[in-house]
mmCIF file of C-alpha atoms in Angstrom:
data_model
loop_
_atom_site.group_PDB
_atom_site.id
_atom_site.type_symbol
_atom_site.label_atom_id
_atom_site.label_comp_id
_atom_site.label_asym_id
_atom_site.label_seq_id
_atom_site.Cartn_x
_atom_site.Cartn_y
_atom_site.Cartn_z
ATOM 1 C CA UNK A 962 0.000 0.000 0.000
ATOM 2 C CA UNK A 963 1.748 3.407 -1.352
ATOM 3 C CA UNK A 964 0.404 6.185 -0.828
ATOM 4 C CA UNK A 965 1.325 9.547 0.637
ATOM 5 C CA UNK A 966 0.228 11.060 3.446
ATOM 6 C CA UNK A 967 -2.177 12.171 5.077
ATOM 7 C CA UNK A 968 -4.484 9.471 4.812
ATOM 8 C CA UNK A 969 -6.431 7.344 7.160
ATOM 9 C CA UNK A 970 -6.068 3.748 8.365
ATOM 10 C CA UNK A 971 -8.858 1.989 10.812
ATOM 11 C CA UNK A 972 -7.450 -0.127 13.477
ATOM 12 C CA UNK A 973 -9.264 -2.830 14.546
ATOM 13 C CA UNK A 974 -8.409 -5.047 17.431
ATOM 14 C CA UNK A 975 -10.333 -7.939 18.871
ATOM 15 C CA UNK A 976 -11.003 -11.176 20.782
ATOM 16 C CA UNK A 977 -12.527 -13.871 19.618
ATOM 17 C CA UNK A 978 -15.301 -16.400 20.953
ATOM 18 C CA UNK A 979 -14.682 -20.321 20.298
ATOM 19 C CA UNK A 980 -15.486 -22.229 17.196
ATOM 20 C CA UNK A 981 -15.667 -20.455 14.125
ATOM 21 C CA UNK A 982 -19.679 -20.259 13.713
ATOM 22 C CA UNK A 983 -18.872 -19.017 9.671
ATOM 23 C CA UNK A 984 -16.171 -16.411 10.624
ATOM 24 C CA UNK A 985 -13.473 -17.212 8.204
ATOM 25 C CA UNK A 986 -16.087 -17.345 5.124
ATOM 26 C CA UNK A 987 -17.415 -13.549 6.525
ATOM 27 C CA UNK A 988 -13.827 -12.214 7.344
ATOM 28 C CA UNK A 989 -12.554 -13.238 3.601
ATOM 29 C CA UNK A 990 -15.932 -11.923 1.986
ATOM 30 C CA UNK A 991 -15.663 -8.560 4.053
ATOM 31 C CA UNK A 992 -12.393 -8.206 2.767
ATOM 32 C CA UNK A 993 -13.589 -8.374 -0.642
ATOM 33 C CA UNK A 994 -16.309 -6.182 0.207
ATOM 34 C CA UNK A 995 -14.139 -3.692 1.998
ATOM 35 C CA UNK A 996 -11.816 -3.718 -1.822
ATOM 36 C CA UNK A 997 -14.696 -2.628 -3.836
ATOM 37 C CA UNK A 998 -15.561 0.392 -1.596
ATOM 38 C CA UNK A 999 -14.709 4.333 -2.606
ATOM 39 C CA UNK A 1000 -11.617 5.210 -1.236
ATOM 40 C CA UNK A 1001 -10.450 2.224 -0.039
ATOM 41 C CA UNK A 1002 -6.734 2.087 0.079
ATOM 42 C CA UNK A 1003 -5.669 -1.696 1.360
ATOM 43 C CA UNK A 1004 -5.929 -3.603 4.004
ATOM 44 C CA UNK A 1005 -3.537 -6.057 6.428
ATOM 45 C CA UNK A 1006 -4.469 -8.734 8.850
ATOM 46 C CA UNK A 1007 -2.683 -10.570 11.672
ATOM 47 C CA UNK A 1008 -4.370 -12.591 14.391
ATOM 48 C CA UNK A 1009 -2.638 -14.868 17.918
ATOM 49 C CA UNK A 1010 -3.576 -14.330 20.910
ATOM 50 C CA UNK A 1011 -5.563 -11.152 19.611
ATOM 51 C CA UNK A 1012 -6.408 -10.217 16.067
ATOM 52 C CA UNK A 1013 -5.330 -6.750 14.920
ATOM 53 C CA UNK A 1014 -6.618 -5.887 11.097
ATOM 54 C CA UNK A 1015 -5.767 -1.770 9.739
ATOM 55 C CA UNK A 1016 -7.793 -0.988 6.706
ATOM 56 C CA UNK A 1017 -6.446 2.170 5.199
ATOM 57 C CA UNK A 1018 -8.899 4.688 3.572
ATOM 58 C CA UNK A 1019 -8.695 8.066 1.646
ATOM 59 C CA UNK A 1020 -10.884 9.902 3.690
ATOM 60 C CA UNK A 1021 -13.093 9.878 6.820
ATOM 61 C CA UNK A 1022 -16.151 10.091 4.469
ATOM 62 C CA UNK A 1023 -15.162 6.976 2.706
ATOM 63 C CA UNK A 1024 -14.505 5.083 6.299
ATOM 64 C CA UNK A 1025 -18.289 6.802 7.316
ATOM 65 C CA UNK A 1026 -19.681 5.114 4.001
ATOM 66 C CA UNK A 1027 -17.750 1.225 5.116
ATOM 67 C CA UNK A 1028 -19.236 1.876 8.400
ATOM 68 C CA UNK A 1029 -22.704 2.178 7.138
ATOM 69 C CA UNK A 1030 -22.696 -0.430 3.892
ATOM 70 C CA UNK A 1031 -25.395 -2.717 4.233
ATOM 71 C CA UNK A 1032 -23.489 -6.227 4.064
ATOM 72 C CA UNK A 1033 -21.032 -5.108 6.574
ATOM 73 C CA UNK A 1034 -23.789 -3.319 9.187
ATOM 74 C CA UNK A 1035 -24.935 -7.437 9.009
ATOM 75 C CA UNK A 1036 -21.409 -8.538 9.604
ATOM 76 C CA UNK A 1037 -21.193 -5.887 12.559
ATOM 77 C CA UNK A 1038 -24.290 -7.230 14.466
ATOM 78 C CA UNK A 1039 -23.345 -11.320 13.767
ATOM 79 C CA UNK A 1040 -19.696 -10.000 15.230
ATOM 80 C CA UNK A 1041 -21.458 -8.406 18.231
ATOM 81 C CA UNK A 1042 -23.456 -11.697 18.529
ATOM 82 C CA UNK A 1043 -21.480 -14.618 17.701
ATOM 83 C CA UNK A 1044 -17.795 -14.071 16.816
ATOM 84 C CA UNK A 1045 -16.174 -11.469 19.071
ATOM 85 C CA UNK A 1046 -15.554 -11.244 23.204
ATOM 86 C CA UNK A 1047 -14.521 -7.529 22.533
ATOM 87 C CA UNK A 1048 -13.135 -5.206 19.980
ATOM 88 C CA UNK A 1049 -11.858 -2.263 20.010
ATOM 89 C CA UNK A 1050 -11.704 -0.347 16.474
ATOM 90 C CA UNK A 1051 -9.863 3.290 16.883
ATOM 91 C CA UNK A 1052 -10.119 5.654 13.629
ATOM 92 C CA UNK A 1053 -6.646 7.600 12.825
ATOM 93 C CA UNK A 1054 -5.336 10.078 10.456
ATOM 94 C CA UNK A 1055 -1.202 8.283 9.565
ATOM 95 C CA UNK A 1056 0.596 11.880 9.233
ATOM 96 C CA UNK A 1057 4.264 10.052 8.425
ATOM 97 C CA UNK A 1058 5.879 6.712 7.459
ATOM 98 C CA UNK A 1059 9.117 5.364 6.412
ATOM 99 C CA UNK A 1060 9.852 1.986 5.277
ATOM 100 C CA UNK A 1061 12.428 -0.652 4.804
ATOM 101 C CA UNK A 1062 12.935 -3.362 2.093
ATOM 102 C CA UNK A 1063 15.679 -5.824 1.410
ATOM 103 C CA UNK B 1409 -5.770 0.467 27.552
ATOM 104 C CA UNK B 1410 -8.509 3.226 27.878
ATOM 105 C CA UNK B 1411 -7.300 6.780 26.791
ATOM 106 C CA UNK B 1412 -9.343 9.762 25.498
ATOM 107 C CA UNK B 1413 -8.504 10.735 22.286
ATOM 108 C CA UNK B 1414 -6.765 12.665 20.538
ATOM 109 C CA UNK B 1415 -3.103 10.369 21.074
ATOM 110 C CA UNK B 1416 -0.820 8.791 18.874
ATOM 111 C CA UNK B 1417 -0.898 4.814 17.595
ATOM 112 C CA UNK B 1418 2.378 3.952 15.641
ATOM 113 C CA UNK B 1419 1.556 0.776 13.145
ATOM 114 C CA UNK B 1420 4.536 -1.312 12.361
ATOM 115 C CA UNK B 1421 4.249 -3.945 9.808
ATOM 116 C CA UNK B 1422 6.753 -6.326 8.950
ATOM 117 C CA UNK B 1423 7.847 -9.408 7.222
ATOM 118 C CA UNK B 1424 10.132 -11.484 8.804
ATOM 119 C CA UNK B 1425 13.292 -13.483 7.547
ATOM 120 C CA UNK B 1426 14.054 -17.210 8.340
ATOM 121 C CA UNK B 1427 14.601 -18.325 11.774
ATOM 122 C CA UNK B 1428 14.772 -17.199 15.089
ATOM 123 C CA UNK B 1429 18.297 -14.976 15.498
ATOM 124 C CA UNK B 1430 17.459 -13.836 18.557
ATOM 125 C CA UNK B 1431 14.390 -11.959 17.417
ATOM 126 C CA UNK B 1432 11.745 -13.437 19.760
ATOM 127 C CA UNK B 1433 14.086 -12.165 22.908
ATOM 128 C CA UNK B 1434 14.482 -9.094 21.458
ATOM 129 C CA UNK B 1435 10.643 -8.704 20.881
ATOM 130 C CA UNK B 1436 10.160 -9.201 24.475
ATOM 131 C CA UNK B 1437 13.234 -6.923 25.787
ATOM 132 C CA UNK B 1438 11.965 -4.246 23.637
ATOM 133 C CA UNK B 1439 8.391 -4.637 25.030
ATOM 134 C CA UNK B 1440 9.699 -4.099 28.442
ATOM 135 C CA UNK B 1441 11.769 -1.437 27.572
ATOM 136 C CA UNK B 1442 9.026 0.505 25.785
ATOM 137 C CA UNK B 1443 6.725 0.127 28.478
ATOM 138 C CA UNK B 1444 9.324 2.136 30.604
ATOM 139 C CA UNK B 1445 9.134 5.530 28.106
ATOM 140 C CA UNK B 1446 7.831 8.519 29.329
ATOM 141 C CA UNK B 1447 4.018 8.974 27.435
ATOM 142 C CA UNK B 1448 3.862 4.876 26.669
ATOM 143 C CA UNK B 1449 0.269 4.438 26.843
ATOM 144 C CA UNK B 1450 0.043 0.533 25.383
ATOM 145 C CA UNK B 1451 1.085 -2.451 22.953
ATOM 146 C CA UNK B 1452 -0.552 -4.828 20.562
ATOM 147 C CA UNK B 1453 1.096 -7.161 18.654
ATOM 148 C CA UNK B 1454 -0.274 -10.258 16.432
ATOM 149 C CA UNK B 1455 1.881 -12.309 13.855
ATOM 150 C CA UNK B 1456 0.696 -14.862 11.270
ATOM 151 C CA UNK B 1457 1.755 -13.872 7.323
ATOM 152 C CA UNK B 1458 2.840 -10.694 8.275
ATOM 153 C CA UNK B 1459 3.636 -9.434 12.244
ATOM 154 C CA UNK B 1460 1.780 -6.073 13.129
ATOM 155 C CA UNK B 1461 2.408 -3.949 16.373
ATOM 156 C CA UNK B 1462 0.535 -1.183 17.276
ATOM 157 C CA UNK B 1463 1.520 0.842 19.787
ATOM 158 C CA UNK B 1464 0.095 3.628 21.282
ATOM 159 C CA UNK B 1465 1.837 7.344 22.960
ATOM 160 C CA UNK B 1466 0.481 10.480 24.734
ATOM 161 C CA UNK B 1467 2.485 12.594 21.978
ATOM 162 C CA UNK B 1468 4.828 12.668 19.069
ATOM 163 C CA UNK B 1469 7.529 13.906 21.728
ATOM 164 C CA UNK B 1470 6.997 10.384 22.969
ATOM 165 C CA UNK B 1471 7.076 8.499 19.785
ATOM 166 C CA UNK B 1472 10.138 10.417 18.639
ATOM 167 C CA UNK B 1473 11.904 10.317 22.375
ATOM 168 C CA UNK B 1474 11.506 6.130 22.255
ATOM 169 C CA UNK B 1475 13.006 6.306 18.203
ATOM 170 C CA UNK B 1476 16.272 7.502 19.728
ATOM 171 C CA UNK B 1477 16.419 5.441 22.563
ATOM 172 C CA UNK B 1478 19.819 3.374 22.843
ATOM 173 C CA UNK B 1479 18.809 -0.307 23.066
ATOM 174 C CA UNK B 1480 16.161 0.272 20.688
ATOM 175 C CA UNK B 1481 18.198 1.892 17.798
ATOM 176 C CA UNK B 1482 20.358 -1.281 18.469
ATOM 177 C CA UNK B 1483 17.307 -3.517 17.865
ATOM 178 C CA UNK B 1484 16.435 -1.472 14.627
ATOM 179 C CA UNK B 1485 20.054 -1.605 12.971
ATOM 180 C CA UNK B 1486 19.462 -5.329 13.712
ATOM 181 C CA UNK B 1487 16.043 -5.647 12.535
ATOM 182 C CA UNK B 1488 17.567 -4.485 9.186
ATOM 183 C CA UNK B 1489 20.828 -6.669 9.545
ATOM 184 C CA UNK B 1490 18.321 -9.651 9.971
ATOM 185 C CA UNK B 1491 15.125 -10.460 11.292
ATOM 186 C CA UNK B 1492 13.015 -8.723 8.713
ATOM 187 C CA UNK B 1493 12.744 -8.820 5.355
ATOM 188 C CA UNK B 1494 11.064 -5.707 5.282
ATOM 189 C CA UNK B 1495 8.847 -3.120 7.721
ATOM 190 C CA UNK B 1496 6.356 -0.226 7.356
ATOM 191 C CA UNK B 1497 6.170 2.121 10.337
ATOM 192 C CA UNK B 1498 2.999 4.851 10.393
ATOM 193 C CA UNK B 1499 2.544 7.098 12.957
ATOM 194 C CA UNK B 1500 -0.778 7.990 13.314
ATOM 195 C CA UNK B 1501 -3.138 10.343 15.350
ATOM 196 C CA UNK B 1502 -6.191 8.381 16.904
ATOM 197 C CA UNK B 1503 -9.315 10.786 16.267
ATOM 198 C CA UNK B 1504 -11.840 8.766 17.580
ATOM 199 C CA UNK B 1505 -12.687 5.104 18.600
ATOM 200 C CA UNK B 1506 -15.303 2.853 20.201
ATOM 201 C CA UNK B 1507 -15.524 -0.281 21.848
ATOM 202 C CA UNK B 1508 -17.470 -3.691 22.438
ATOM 203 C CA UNK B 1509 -17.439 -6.139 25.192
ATOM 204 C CA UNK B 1510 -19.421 -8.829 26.213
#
């Protein structure tokens, strides 16, 4: 994911319950939902003890419009219901980076 | 870690190399040691294709004071040298979040 600053990236920690109770089929099709949305910029995912995904967006308006697309307001109430203990999700504005590659 | 916003999250991603070298000590030295900075408000970390740490800092003072800390530019120089294969690092302000437990 290039792009300059300023943009936005969502973090979004959490805790899941046991058993996956069609998790892994929602989490992949969100993330194909979340590629077709305005503004999206990429996305990265790592879970262990607690799962941490950052989507990274253009604008605030285009995380507002995420927030509120239909599919994913679904996926929102089945996480509050069935798949998470907590989350946590925490909307920032990156204002620098710097990388490294071998 | 409960905070009221506005403070600062800095996102490291990373790809790692082959084998251990040390790294997982060094992950757990440097946790320590961050968690003794001045304006260290909290750590998240999660590996599976790709290792992301969040961690979060009253202030860009903070984030820039821990940067320059000894033991830690150490454990960078040797993060290049060898335990990743490459890393993103995006400081961020955190504008807003919200939470869910059960």
């Amino acid at each position: 994911m290039d792009r300059t600053e300023p943009y936005y990236a969502v973090i979004f920690t959490s805790g899941r319950t046991e058993g996956d109770k069609g998790y892994a089929d929602m989490a992949r099709s969100m993330e194909r939902l979340a590629k077709e949305q305005p503004g999206f910029l990429g996305m990265e995912s790592a879970r262990e003890t607690i799962g941490i995904t950052v989507s990274y967006w253009e604008s605030m308006q285009a995380i507002a419009h995420w927030k509120q697309q239909t599919d994913h307001l679904l996926a929102q109430k089945k996480g509050i219901a069935d798949w998470y203990s907590w989350y946590k999700v925490r909307v920032c504005l990156v204002e620098r980076s710097y990388a490294f590659e071998k």
